[in-house]
Amino acid sequence: MVSRVMRFGGVHRRSFIGILLMGLAMFILTAMDAAVKWIINDYSIQQVNLVRSIVAMIVLFPTIQAGGGFNLLQTKRPLIHLWRAILMVTISYVWFFALGHMMLADLGAIVMIAPIIITALSPFVLKEKVGWRRWVAVITGFLGMIIVVRPGSGVFNPVALMAICVAFGYALLILSNRTNHAKESLVSLVYYPLIGIFFVSAFLSPVDWVQPDGLAWSIMIFIGVCAGGGHLCLTLASRYASPPVLAPFEYTGLIWAILLGYFLFQELPTVFTFLGISLILIAGIFIVYTESQGKTDLKESLPS
């Protein structure tokens, strides 16, 4: 009995804190998306991105100080950071545009295929073995995405293709984290993309700058705080719990997307959206489960 209490007070308590931080991060980042959707049709993407990047870097600055100062930004792989910055700039601009033209729930469902894309790319990028069961999960997840976007139907939104590109870009970014985390500091992996967004947005913003009013400034600053705070919560969550424990709770972002979309924008997801989300959830959680069990291709090569 005592050992169980000690275990709960140690490992289980840390995992619980990690789960709470992951849930908080998903809420914060979804709230950021909702704020962007609220304002993006009145102000340019580069203007919103400029304020967001500045505020986010300020919010994340304490992590640099706590981790050892600006030495954490030193790197011997500048081209990797340049590539990641270009990728992140592209993702942020395309994503913000999509937020202005699609429902939050649909976008949330599409971007949640990123972990499934990672599984599909792992054999080629990470040289990891992926067995037949996980390939079935990958196909199931993509089927769910197709149901959400419904190509060929009268309600298909071409912007959905942009959201799919964002999901692929996000997957590549995560794969880049996995291949470089041992060689580069976590701070540098997060900070350099923000610096890239800042410089590109600072260059483009004067083209069509619209002077924000007080409410707009508040929303833009809120977006930046959410960007920095959300990533900070994600970082802290990874220190308290392992990826297999945290991964299923990333999907709580879908719940917040549905709720915020409904209450803020009167967006009511269709039956097809819920069906697609269900398939994506099942596929994603199954992949997390099989990876946490440490299954290999040898075990998965033949149906039992």
PDB file of C-alpha atoms in Angstrom:
ATOM      1  CA  MET A   1       0.000   0.000   0.000  1.00  0.00           C
ATOM      2  CA  VAL A   2       2.823   2.360   0.932  1.00  0.00           C
ATOM      3  CA  SER A   3       4.639   1.607  -2.335  1.00  0.00           C
ATOM      4  CA  ARG A   4       1.494   2.446  -4.274  1.00  0.00           C
ATOM      5  CA  VAL A   5       1.166   5.775  -2.473  1.00  0.00           C
ATOM      6  CA  MET A   6       4.824   6.553  -3.134  1.00  0.00           C
ATOM      7  CA  ARG A   7       4.391   5.652  -6.781  1.00  0.00           C
ATOM      8  CA  PHE A   8       1.377   7.926  -7.091  1.00  0.00           C
ATOM      9  CA  GLY A   9       3.290  10.682  -5.322  1.00  0.00           C
ATOM     10  CA  GLY A  10       6.212  10.281  -7.725  1.00  0.00           C
ATOM     11  CA  VAL A  11       5.752   8.962 -11.241  1.00  0.00           C
ATOM     12  CA  HIS A  12       1.976   9.226 -11.390  1.00  0.00           C
ATOM     13  CA  ARG A  13       1.953  12.728  -9.957  1.00  0.00           C
ATOM     14  CA  ARG A  14       4.533  13.919 -12.494  1.00  0.00           C
ATOM     15  CA  SER A  15       2.581  12.318 -15.336  1.00  0.00           C
ATOM     16  CA  PHE A  16      -0.607  13.976 -14.080  1.00  0.00           C
ATOM     17  CA  ILE A  17       1.101  17.380 -14.056  1.00  0.00           C
ATOM     18  CA  GLY A  18       2.385  16.729 -17.576  1.00  0.00           C
ATOM     19  CA  ILE A  19      -1.107  15.810 -18.765  1.00  0.00           C
ATOM     20  CA  LEU A  20      -2.549  18.977 -17.219  1.00  0.00           C
ATOM     21  CA  LEU A  21       0.128  21.077 -18.926  1.00  0.00           C
ATOM     22  CA  MET A  22      -0.574  19.390 -22.262  1.00  0.00           C
ATOM     23  CA  GLY A  23      -4.307  20.015 -21.877  1.00  0.00           C
ATOM     24  CA  LEU A  24      -3.609  23.638 -20.969  1.00  0.00           C
ATOM     25  CA  ALA A  25      -1.304  24.022 -23.978  1.00  0.00           C
ATOM     26  CA  MET A  26      -3.974  22.686 -26.334  1.00  0.00           C
ATOM     27  CA  PHE A  27      -6.551  25.106 -24.912  1.00  0.00           C
ATOM     28  CA  ILE A  28      -4.169  28.070 -25.168  1.00  0.00           C
ATOM     29  CA  LEU A  29      -3.116  27.291 -28.739  1.00  0.00           C
ATOM     30  CA  THR A  30      -6.714  26.724 -29.841  1.00  0.00           C
ATOM     31  CA  ALA A  31      -7.690  30.021 -28.199  1.00  0.00           C
ATOM     32  CA  MET A  32      -4.892  31.630 -30.216  1.00  0.00           C
ATOM     33  CA  ASP A  33      -6.362  30.169 -33.413  1.00  0.00           C
ATOM     34  CA  ALA A  34      -9.783  31.521 -32.471  1.00  0.00           C
ATOM     35  CA  ALA A  35      -8.309  34.981 -31.845  1.00  0.00           C
ATOM     36  CA  VAL A  36      -6.532  34.893 -35.209  1.00  0.00           C
ATOM     37  CA  LYS A  37      -9.772  33.866 -36.910  1.00  0.00           C
ATOM     38  CA  TRP A  38     -11.548  36.759 -35.198  1.00  0.00           C
ATOM     39  CA  ILE A  39      -9.150  39.406 -36.491  1.00  0.00           C
ATOM     40  CA  ILE A  40      -7.453  38.070 -39.610  1.00  0.00           C
ATOM     41  CA  ASN A  41      -9.990  39.406 -42.117  1.00  0.00           C
ATOM     42  CA  ASP A  42      -9.487  42.968 -40.849  1.00  0.00           C
ATOM     43  CA  TYR A  43      -5.688  43.026 -40.595  1.00  0.00           C
ATOM     44  CA  SER A  44      -2.989  41.522 -42.779  1.00  0.00           C
ATOM     45  CA  ILE A  45      -1.398  38.192 -41.905  1.00  0.00           C
ATOM     46  CA  GLN A  46       2.055  39.776 -41.747  1.00  0.00           C
ATOM     47  CA  GLN A  47       0.843  42.443 -39.337  1.00  0.00           C
ATOM     48  CA  VAL A  48      -0.673  39.887 -36.972  1.00  0.00           C
ATOM     49  CA  ASN A  49       2.406  37.658 -37.315  1.00  0.00           C
ATOM     50  CA  LEU A  50       4.739  40.550 -36.526  1.00  0.00           C
ATOM     51  CA  VAL A  51       3.054  41.356 -33.218  1.00  0.00           C
ATOM     52  CA  ARG A  52       2.687  37.658 -32.441  1.00  0.00           C
ATOM     53  CA  SER A  53       6.392  36.920 -32.946  1.00  0.00           C
ATOM     54  CA  ILE A  54       7.543  39.880 -30.845  1.00  0.00           C
ATOM     55  CA  VAL A  55       5.247  39.069 -27.928  1.00  0.00           C
ATOM     56  CA  ALA A  56       5.979  35.328 -28.132  1.00  0.00           C
ATOM     57  CA  MET A  57       9.743  35.934 -27.959  1.00  0.00           C
ATOM     58  CA  ILE A  58       9.226  38.160 -24.922  1.00  0.00           C
ATOM     59  CA  VAL A  59       7.093  35.492 -23.221  1.00  0.00           C
ATOM     60  CA  LEU A  60       9.690  32.795 -23.955  1.00  0.00           C
ATOM     61  CA  PHE A  61      12.666  34.955 -22.937  1.00  0.00           C
ATOM     62  CA  PRO A  62      12.660  33.657 -19.315  1.00  0.00           C
ATOM     63  CA  THR A  63      13.315  30.140 -20.654  1.00  0.00           C
ATOM     64  CA  ILE A  64      16.558  31.427 -22.169  1.00  0.00           C
ATOM     65  CA  GLN A  65      17.586  33.078 -18.918  1.00  0.00           C
ATOM     66  CA  ALA A  66      16.702  30.021 -16.851  1.00  0.00           C
ATOM     67  CA  GLY A  67      18.462  27.645 -19.236  1.00  0.00           C
ATOM     68  CA  GLY A  68      21.811  29.421 -19.333  1.00  0.00           C
ATOM     69  CA  GLY A  69      21.393  32.593 -21.356  1.00  0.00           C
ATOM     70  CA  PHE A  70      21.959  33.273 -25.031  1.00  0.00           C
ATOM     71  CA  ASN A  71      24.603  30.542 -25.231  1.00  0.00           C
ATOM     72  CA  LEU A  72      21.626  28.255 -25.857  1.00  0.00           C
ATOM     73  CA  LEU A  73      21.184  29.933 -29.242  1.00  0.00           C
ATOM     74  CA  GLN A  74      24.680  29.042 -30.411  1.00  0.00           C
ATOM     75  CA  THR A  75      24.637  26.498 -33.204  1.00  0.00           C
ATOM     76  CA  LYS A  76      26.953  24.666 -35.581  1.00  0.00           C
ATOM     77  CA  ARG A  77      24.062  23.853 -37.909  1.00  0.00           C
ATOM     78  CA  PRO A  78      22.786  27.230 -39.185  1.00  0.00           C
ATOM     79  CA  LEU A  79      21.364  25.758 -42.393  1.00  0.00           C
ATOM     80  CA  ILE A  80      19.089  23.465 -40.372  1.00  0.00           C
ATOM     81  CA  HIS A  81      17.709  26.468 -38.497  1.00  0.00           C
ATOM     82  CA  LEU A  82      17.330  28.424 -41.729  1.00  0.00           C
ATOM     83  CA  TRP A  83      15.326  25.562 -43.249  1.00  0.00           C
ATOM     84  CA  ARG A  84      13.176  25.275 -40.102  1.00  0.00           C
ATOM     85  CA  ALA A  85      12.588  29.040 -40.072  1.00  0.00           C
ATOM     86  CA  ILE A  86      11.478  29.017 -43.730  1.00  0.00           C
ATOM     87  CA  LEU A  87       9.184  26.072 -42.996  1.00  0.00           C
ATOM     88  CA  MET A  88       7.694  27.758 -39.920  1.00  0.00           C
ATOM     89  CA  VAL A  89       7.146  31.059 -41.736  1.00  0.00           C
ATOM     90  CA  THR A  90       5.325  29.225 -44.517  1.00  0.00           C
ATOM     91  CA  ILE A  91       3.220  27.220 -42.060  1.00  0.00           C
ATOM     92  CA  SER A  92       2.205  30.281 -40.038  1.00  0.00           C
ATOM     93  CA  TYR A  93       1.180  32.343 -43.082  1.00  0.00           C
ATOM     94  CA  VAL A  94      -0.766  29.542 -44.749  1.00  0.00           C
ATOM     95  CA  TRP A  95      -2.416  28.553 -41.450  1.00  0.00           C
ATOM     96  CA  PHE A  96      -3.521  32.094 -40.657  1.00  0.00           C
ATOM     97  CA  PHE A  97      -5.027  32.421 -44.129  1.00  0.00           C
ATOM     98  CA  ALA A  98      -6.887  29.125 -43.693  1.00  0.00           C
ATOM     99  CA  LEU A  99      -8.250  30.265 -40.324  1.00  0.00           C
ATOM    100  CA  GLY A 100     -10.030  33.111 -42.069  1.00  0.00           C
ATOM    101  CA  HIS A 101     -11.794  30.788 -44.516  1.00  0.00           C
ATOM    102  CA  MET A 102     -12.621  27.507 -42.740  1.00  0.00           C
ATOM    103  CA  MET A 103     -14.322  26.273 -39.588  1.00  0.00           C
ATOM    104  CA  LEU A 104     -12.107  25.771 -36.538  1.00  0.00           C
ATOM    105  CA  ALA A 105     -13.269  22.174 -36.081  1.00  0.00           C
ATOM    106  CA  ASP A 106     -12.472  21.227 -39.684  1.00  0.00           C
ATOM    107  CA  LEU A 107      -9.043  22.825 -39.503  1.00  0.00           C
ATOM    108  CA  GLY A 108      -8.350  21.193 -36.156  1.00  0.00           C
ATOM    109  CA  ALA A 109      -9.255  17.790 -37.558  1.00  0.00           C
ATOM    110  CA  ILE A 110      -7.043  18.230 -40.616  1.00  0.00           C
ATOM    111  CA  VAL A 111      -3.965  19.386 -38.703  1.00  0.00           C
ATOM    112  CA  MET A 112      -4.351  16.468 -36.281  1.00  0.00           C
ATOM    113  CA  ILE A 113      -3.294  14.099 -39.042  1.00  0.00           C
ATOM    114  CA  ALA A 114       0.265  15.398 -38.526  1.00  0.00           C
ATOM    115  CA  PRO A 115       1.176  12.565 -36.085  1.00  0.00           C
ATOM    116  CA  ILE A 116      -0.212  10.093 -38.625  1.00  0.00           C
ATOM    117  CA  ILE A 117       1.894  11.682 -41.370  1.00  0.00           C
ATOM    118  CA  ILE A 118       4.923  11.346 -39.089  1.00  0.00           C
ATOM    119  CA  THR A 119       4.268   7.612 -38.797  1.00  0.00           C
ATOM    120  CA  ALA A 120       3.977   7.331 -42.587  1.00  0.00           C
ATOM    121  CA  LEU A 121       7.253   9.222 -43.119  1.00  0.00           C
ATOM    122  CA  SER A 122       9.208   7.558 -40.292  1.00  0.00           C
ATOM    123  CA  PRO A 123      10.530   4.639 -42.411  1.00  0.00           C
ATOM    124  CA  PHE A 124      11.998   7.111 -44.917  1.00  0.00           C
ATOM    125  CA  VAL A 125      13.189   9.919 -42.626  1.00  0.00           C
ATOM    126  CA  LEU A 126      13.983   8.205 -39.311  1.00  0.00           C
ATOM    127  CA  LYS A 127      14.590   4.696 -40.671  1.00  0.00           C
ATOM    128  CA  GLU A 128      12.040   3.366 -38.190  1.00  0.00           C
ATOM    129  CA  LYS A 129      10.087   0.190 -38.832  1.00  0.00           C
ATOM    130  CA  VAL A 130       6.331   0.592 -39.224  1.00  0.00           C
ATOM    131  CA  GLY A 131       4.311  -2.619 -39.176  1.00  0.00           C
ATOM    132  CA  TRP A 132       1.116  -3.451 -41.020  1.00  0.00           C
ATOM    133  CA  ARG A 133      -1.169  -2.528 -38.118  1.00  0.00           C
ATOM    134  CA  ARG A 134       0.168   1.003 -38.005  1.00  0.00           C
ATOM    135  CA  TRP A 135      -0.095   1.287 -41.781  1.00  0.00           C
ATOM    136  CA  VAL A 136      -3.777   0.378 -41.417  1.00  0.00           C
ATOM    137  CA  ALA A 137      -4.050   3.159 -38.811  1.00  0.00           C
ATOM    138  CA  VAL A 138      -2.351   5.585 -41.212  1.00  0.00           C
ATOM    139  CA  ILE A 139      -4.837   4.734 -43.963  1.00  0.00           C
ATOM    140  CA  THR A 140      -7.716   5.087 -41.474  1.00  0.00           C
ATOM    141  CA  GLY A 141      -6.488   8.528 -40.437  1.00  0.00           C
ATOM    142  CA  PHE A 142      -6.210   9.724 -44.030  1.00  0.00           C
ATOM    143  CA  LEU A 143      -9.691   8.354 -44.708  1.00  0.00           C
ATOM    144  CA  GLY A 144     -10.958  10.444 -41.792  1.00  0.00           C
ATOM    145  CA  MET A 145      -9.291  13.520 -43.260  1.00  0.00           C
ATOM    146  CA  ILE A 146     -10.889  12.859 -46.657  1.00  0.00           C
ATOM    147  CA  ILE A 147     -14.307  12.587 -44.992  1.00  0.00           C
ATOM    148  CA  VAL A 148     -13.758  15.952 -43.290  1.00  0.00           C
ATOM    149  CA  VAL A 149     -12.718  17.830 -46.447  1.00  0.00           C
ATOM    150  CA  ARG A 150     -15.029  15.860 -48.800  1.00  0.00           C
ATOM    151  CA  PRO A 151     -13.284  16.532 -52.138  1.00  0.00           C
ATOM    152  CA  GLY A 152     -15.674  16.455 -55.079  1.00  0.00           C
ATOM    153  CA  SER A 153     -18.653  17.495 -52.959  1.00  0.00           C
ATOM    154  CA  GLY A 154     -20.498  20.754 -53.281  1.00  0.00           C
ATOM    155  CA  VAL A 155     -19.269  21.877 -49.853  1.00  0.00           C
ATOM    156  CA  PHE A 156     -15.557  21.235 -50.506  1.00  0.00           C
ATOM    157  CA  ASN A 157     -13.423  24.236 -49.570  1.00  0.00           C
ATOM    158  CA  PRO A 158     -10.225  24.503 -51.655  1.00  0.00           C
ATOM    159  CA  VAL A 159      -8.557  26.124 -48.642  1.00  0.00           C
ATOM    160  CA  ALA A 160      -8.642  22.647 -47.095  1.00  0.00           C
ATOM    161  CA  LEU A 161      -5.735  21.765 -49.390  1.00  0.00           C
ATOM    162  CA  MET A 162      -3.751  24.538 -47.726  1.00  0.00           C
ATOM    163  CA  ALA A 163      -4.608  23.123 -44.308  1.00  0.00           C
ATOM    164  CA  ILE A 164      -3.403  19.697 -45.457  1.00  0.00           C
ATOM    165  CA  CYS A 165      -0.121  21.309 -46.529  1.00  0.00           C
ATOM    166  CA  VAL A 166       0.136  22.830 -43.047  1.00  0.00           C
ATOM    167  CA  ALA A 167      -0.305  19.370 -41.514  1.00  0.00           C
ATOM    168  CA  PHE A 168       2.511  18.028 -43.713  1.00  0.00           C
ATOM    169  CA  GLY A 169       4.692  21.015 -42.820  1.00  0.00           C
ATOM    170  CA  TYR A 170       3.999  20.546 -39.119  1.00  0.00           C
ATOM    171  CA  ALA A 171       4.910  16.862 -39.441  1.00  0.00           C
ATOM    172  CA  LEU A 172       8.211  17.784 -41.110  1.00  0.00           C
ATOM    173  CA  LEU A 173       8.890  20.269 -38.305  1.00  0.00           C
ATOM    174  CA  ILE A 174       8.350  17.587 -35.646  1.00  0.00           C
ATOM    175  CA  LEU A 175      10.538  15.138 -37.564  1.00  0.00           C
ATOM    176  CA  SER A 176      13.199  17.844 -37.657  1.00  0.00           C
ATOM    177  CA  ASN A 177      12.889  18.182 -33.874  1.00  0.00           C
ATOM    178  CA  ARG A 178      13.449  14.443 -33.486  1.00  0.00           C
ATOM    179  CA  THR A 179      16.516  14.385 -35.708  1.00  0.00           C
ATOM    180  CA  ASN A 180      18.135  17.486 -34.190  1.00  0.00           C
ATOM    181  CA  HIS A 181      17.101  17.539 -30.517  1.00  0.00           C
ATOM    182  CA  ALA A 182      20.310  15.780 -29.424  1.00  0.00           C
ATOM    183  CA  LYS A 183      22.491  18.253 -31.341  1.00  0.00           C
ATOM    184  CA  GLU A 184      20.617  21.508 -30.743  1.00  0.00           C
ATOM    185  CA  SER A 185      19.054  23.072 -27.668  1.00  0.00           C
ATOM    186  CA  LEU A 186      15.282  23.069 -27.367  1.00  0.00           C
ATOM    187  CA  VAL A 187      15.376  26.860 -27.017  1.00  0.00           C
ATOM    188  CA  SER A 188      17.166  27.253 -30.357  1.00  0.00           C
ATOM    189  CA  LEU A 189      14.694  24.919 -32.076  1.00  0.00           C
ATOM    190  CA  VAL A 190      11.815  27.117 -30.864  1.00  0.00           C
ATOM    191  CA  TYR A 191      13.407  30.571 -31.007  1.00  0.00           C
ATOM    192  CA  TYR A 192      14.972  30.649 -34.474  1.00  0.00           C
ATOM    193  CA  PRO A 193      11.643  29.998 -36.272  1.00  0.00           C
ATOM    194  CA  LEU A 194      10.140  32.904 -34.304  1.00  0.00           C
ATOM    195  CA  ILE A 195      13.048  35.100 -35.375  1.00  0.00           C
ATOM    196  CA  GLY A 196      12.359  34.075 -38.969  1.00  0.00           C
ATOM    197  CA  ILE A 197       8.680  35.000 -38.638  1.00  0.00           C
ATOM    198  CA  PHE A 198       9.678  38.351 -37.124  1.00  0.00           C
ATOM    199  CA  PHE A 199      12.046  39.372 -39.934  1.00  0.00           C
ATOM    200  CA  VAL A 200       9.742  38.290 -42.763  1.00  0.00           C
ATOM    201  CA  SER A 201       6.736  39.988 -41.146  1.00  0.00           C
ATOM    202  CA  ALA A 202       8.695  43.155 -40.345  1.00  0.00           C
ATOM    203  CA  PHE A 203       9.716  43.367 -44.015  1.00  0.00           C
ATOM    204  CA  LEU A 204       6.182  42.798 -45.353  1.00  0.00           C
ATOM    205  CA  SER A 205       4.072  44.653 -42.768  1.00  0.00           C
ATOM    206  CA  PRO A 206       4.627  48.232 -44.055  1.00  0.00           C
ATOM    207  CA  VAL A 207       3.066  47.233 -47.407  1.00  0.00           C
ATOM    208  CA  ASP A 208      -0.486  47.241 -46.067  1.00  0.00           C
ATOM    209  CA  TRP A 209      -0.230  48.227 -42.423  1.00  0.00           C
ATOM    210  CA  VAL A 210      -3.560  49.183 -40.853  1.00  0.00           C
ATOM    211  CA  GLN A 211      -3.335  51.069 -37.585  1.00  0.00           C
ATOM    212  CA  PRO A 212      -5.038  48.815 -34.989  1.00  0.00           C
ATOM    213  CA  ASP A 213      -7.474  50.219 -32.467  1.00  0.00           C
ATOM    214  CA  GLY A 214      -7.277  49.345 -28.776  1.00  0.00           C
ATOM    215  CA  LEU A 215      -9.273  46.128 -29.116  1.00  0.00           C
ATOM    216  CA  ALA A 216      -7.210  44.946 -32.087  1.00  0.00           C
ATOM    217  CA  TRP A 217      -3.951  45.611 -30.225  1.00  0.00           C
ATOM    218  CA  SER A 218      -5.284  43.618 -27.284  1.00  0.00           C
ATOM    219  CA  ILE A 219      -6.211  40.685 -29.519  1.00  0.00           C
ATOM    220  CA  MET A 220      -2.839  40.709 -31.298  1.00  0.00           C
ATOM    221  CA  ILE A 221      -0.971  40.798 -27.997  1.00  0.00           C
ATOM    222  CA  PHE A 222      -3.218  37.992 -26.741  1.00  0.00           C
ATOM    223  CA  ILE A 223      -2.249  35.958 -29.827  1.00  0.00           C
ATOM    224  CA  GLY A 224       1.436  36.461 -29.027  1.00  0.00           C
ATOM    225  CA  VAL A 225       0.988  35.559 -25.365  1.00  0.00           C
ATOM    226  CA  CYS A 226      -0.856  32.402 -26.389  1.00  0.00           C
ATOM    227  CA  ALA A 227       1.853  31.488 -28.897  1.00  0.00           C
ATOM    228  CA  GLY A 228       4.606  31.846 -26.315  1.00  0.00           C
ATOM    229  CA  GLY A 229       2.606  30.454 -23.401  1.00  0.00           C
ATOM    230  CA  GLY A 230       1.337  27.482 -25.379  1.00  0.00           C
ATOM    231  CA  HIS A 231       4.816  26.431 -26.475  1.00  0.00           C
ATOM    232  CA  LEU A 232       6.111  26.968 -22.934  1.00  0.00           C
ATOM    233  CA  CYS A 233       3.419  24.631 -21.581  1.00  0.00           C
ATOM    234  CA  LEU A 234       4.308  22.053 -24.252  1.00  0.00           C
ATOM    235  CA  THR A 235       7.963  22.240 -23.226  1.00  0.00           C
ATOM    236  CA  LEU A 236       7.158  21.859 -19.529  1.00  0.00           C
ATOM    237  CA  ALA A 237       4.750  19.000 -20.230  1.00  0.00           C
ATOM    238  CA  SER A 238       7.507  17.054 -21.999  1.00  0.00           C
ATOM    239  CA  ARG A 239       9.652  17.354 -18.868  1.00  0.00           C
ATOM    240  CA  TYR A 240       6.981  15.846 -16.634  1.00  0.00           C
ATOM    241  CA  ALA A 241       5.644  13.017 -18.795  1.00  0.00           C
ATOM    242  CA  SER A 242       6.764  10.853 -21.706  1.00  0.00           C
ATOM    243  CA  PRO A 243       5.461  11.390 -25.276  1.00  0.00           C
ATOM    244  CA  PRO A 244       3.265   8.231 -25.253  1.00  0.00           C
ATOM    245  CA  VAL A 245       1.519   9.521 -22.117  1.00  0.00           C
ATOM    246  CA  LEU A 246       1.025  13.030 -23.499  1.00  0.00           C
ATOM    247  CA  ALA A 247       0.177  12.306 -27.137  1.00  0.00           C
ATOM    248  CA  PRO A 248      -3.493  11.279 -26.669  1.00  0.00           C
ATOM    249  CA  PHE A 249      -4.183  14.546 -24.854  1.00  0.00           C
ATOM    250  CA  GLU A 250      -3.078  16.568 -27.880  1.00  0.00           C
ATOM    251  CA  TYR A 251      -6.457  15.643 -29.327  1.00  0.00           C
ATOM    252  CA  THR A 252      -8.233  17.689 -26.636  1.00  0.00           C
ATOM    253  CA  GLY A 253      -7.522  20.573 -28.998  1.00  0.00           C
ATOM    254  CA  LEU A 254     -10.296  19.204 -31.210  1.00  0.00           C
ATOM    255  CA  ILE A 255     -12.783  19.564 -28.368  1.00  0.00           C
ATOM    256  CA  TRP A 256     -11.777  23.184 -27.820  1.00  0.00           C
ATOM    257  CA  ALA A 257     -11.927  23.863 -31.568  1.00  0.00           C
ATOM    258  CA  ILE A 258     -15.500  22.578 -31.710  1.00  0.00           C
ATOM    259  CA  LEU A 259     -16.571  24.550 -28.611  1.00  0.00           C
ATOM    260  CA  LEU A 260     -14.849  27.828 -29.522  1.00  0.00           C
ATOM    261  CA  GLY A 261     -16.026  27.558 -33.120  1.00  0.00           C
ATOM    262  CA  TYR A 262     -19.609  27.103 -31.974  1.00  0.00           C
ATOM    263  CA  PHE A 263     -19.750  29.774 -29.260  1.00  0.00           C
ATOM    264  CA  LEU A 264     -17.615  32.446 -30.966  1.00  0.00           C
ATOM    265  CA  PHE A 265     -18.456  31.951 -34.637  1.00  0.00           C
ATOM    266  CA  GLN A 266     -21.706  29.928 -34.564  1.00  0.00           C
ATOM    267  CA  GLU A 267     -19.933  27.134 -36.465  1.00  0.00           C
ATOM    268  CA  LEU A 268     -21.789  23.848 -36.191  1.00  0.00           C
ATOM    269  CA  PRO A 269     -19.737  20.860 -37.388  1.00  0.00           C
ATOM    270  CA  THR A 270     -21.500  18.449 -39.715  1.00  0.00           C
ATOM    271  CA  VAL A 271     -21.979  14.719 -39.229  1.00  0.00           C
ATOM    272  CA  PHE A 272     -19.151  14.206 -41.715  1.00  0.00           C
ATOM    273  CA  THR A 273     -16.822  16.312 -39.566  1.00  0.00           C
ATOM    274  CA  PHE A 274     -17.600  14.267 -36.455  1.00  0.00           C
ATOM    275  CA  LEU A 275     -17.186  11.007 -38.385  1.00  0.00           C
ATOM    276  CA  GLY A 276     -13.853  12.123 -39.813  1.00  0.00           C
ATOM    277  CA  ILE A 277     -12.654  13.325 -36.406  1.00  0.00           C
ATOM    278  CA  SER A 278     -13.587   9.957 -34.888  1.00  0.00           C
ATOM    279  CA  LEU A 279     -11.504   8.068 -37.458  1.00  0.00           C
ATOM    280  CA  ILE A 280      -8.545  10.422 -36.990  1.00  0.00           C
ATOM    281  CA  LEU A 281      -8.766  10.011 -33.203  1.00  0.00           C
ATOM    282  CA  ILE A 282      -8.941   6.223 -33.416  1.00  0.00           C
ATOM    283  CA  ALA A 283      -5.991   6.085 -35.809  1.00  0.00           C
ATOM    284  CA  GLY A 284      -3.861   8.540 -33.840  1.00  0.00           C
ATOM    285  CA  ILE A 285      -4.453   6.952 -30.452  1.00  0.00           C
ATOM    286  CA  PHE A 286      -3.848   3.455 -31.865  1.00  0.00           C
ATOM    287  CA  ILE A 287      -0.497   4.584 -33.279  1.00  0.00           C
ATOM    288  CA  VAL A 288       0.458   6.071 -29.910  1.00  0.00           C
ATOM    289  CA  TYR A 289      -0.580   2.857 -28.161  1.00  0.00           C
ATOM    290  CA  THR A 290       1.423   0.564 -30.449  1.00  0.00           C
ATOM    291  CA  GLU A 291       4.494   2.795 -30.229  1.00  0.00           C
ATOM    292  CA  SER A 292       4.268   2.865 -26.432  1.00  0.00           C
ATOM    293  CA  GLN A 293       4.118  -0.925 -26.379  1.00  0.00           C
ATOM    294  CA  GLY A 294       7.380  -1.008 -28.282  1.00  0.00           C
ATOM    295  CA  LYS A 295       6.109  -3.208 -31.070  1.00  0.00           C
ATOM    296  CA  THR A 296       8.399  -3.923 -33.990  1.00  0.00           C
ATOM    297  CA  ASP A 297       7.851  -4.912 -37.554  1.00  0.00           C
ATOM    298  CA  LEU A 298       8.787  -8.485 -36.659  1.00  0.00           C
ATOM    299  CA  LYS A 299       5.852  -8.758 -34.295  1.00  0.00           C
ATOM    300  CA  GLU A 300       3.506  -7.000 -36.671  1.00  0.00           C
ATOM    301  CA  SER A 301       4.581  -8.672 -39.915  1.00  0.00           C
ATOM    302  CA  LEU A 302       1.882 -11.358 -39.830  1.00  0.00           C
ATOM    303  CA  PRO A 303      -1.719 -11.157 -38.661  1.00  0.00           C
ATOM    304  CA  SER A 304      -2.241 -13.132 -35.464  1.00  0.00           C
TER     305      SER A 304
END
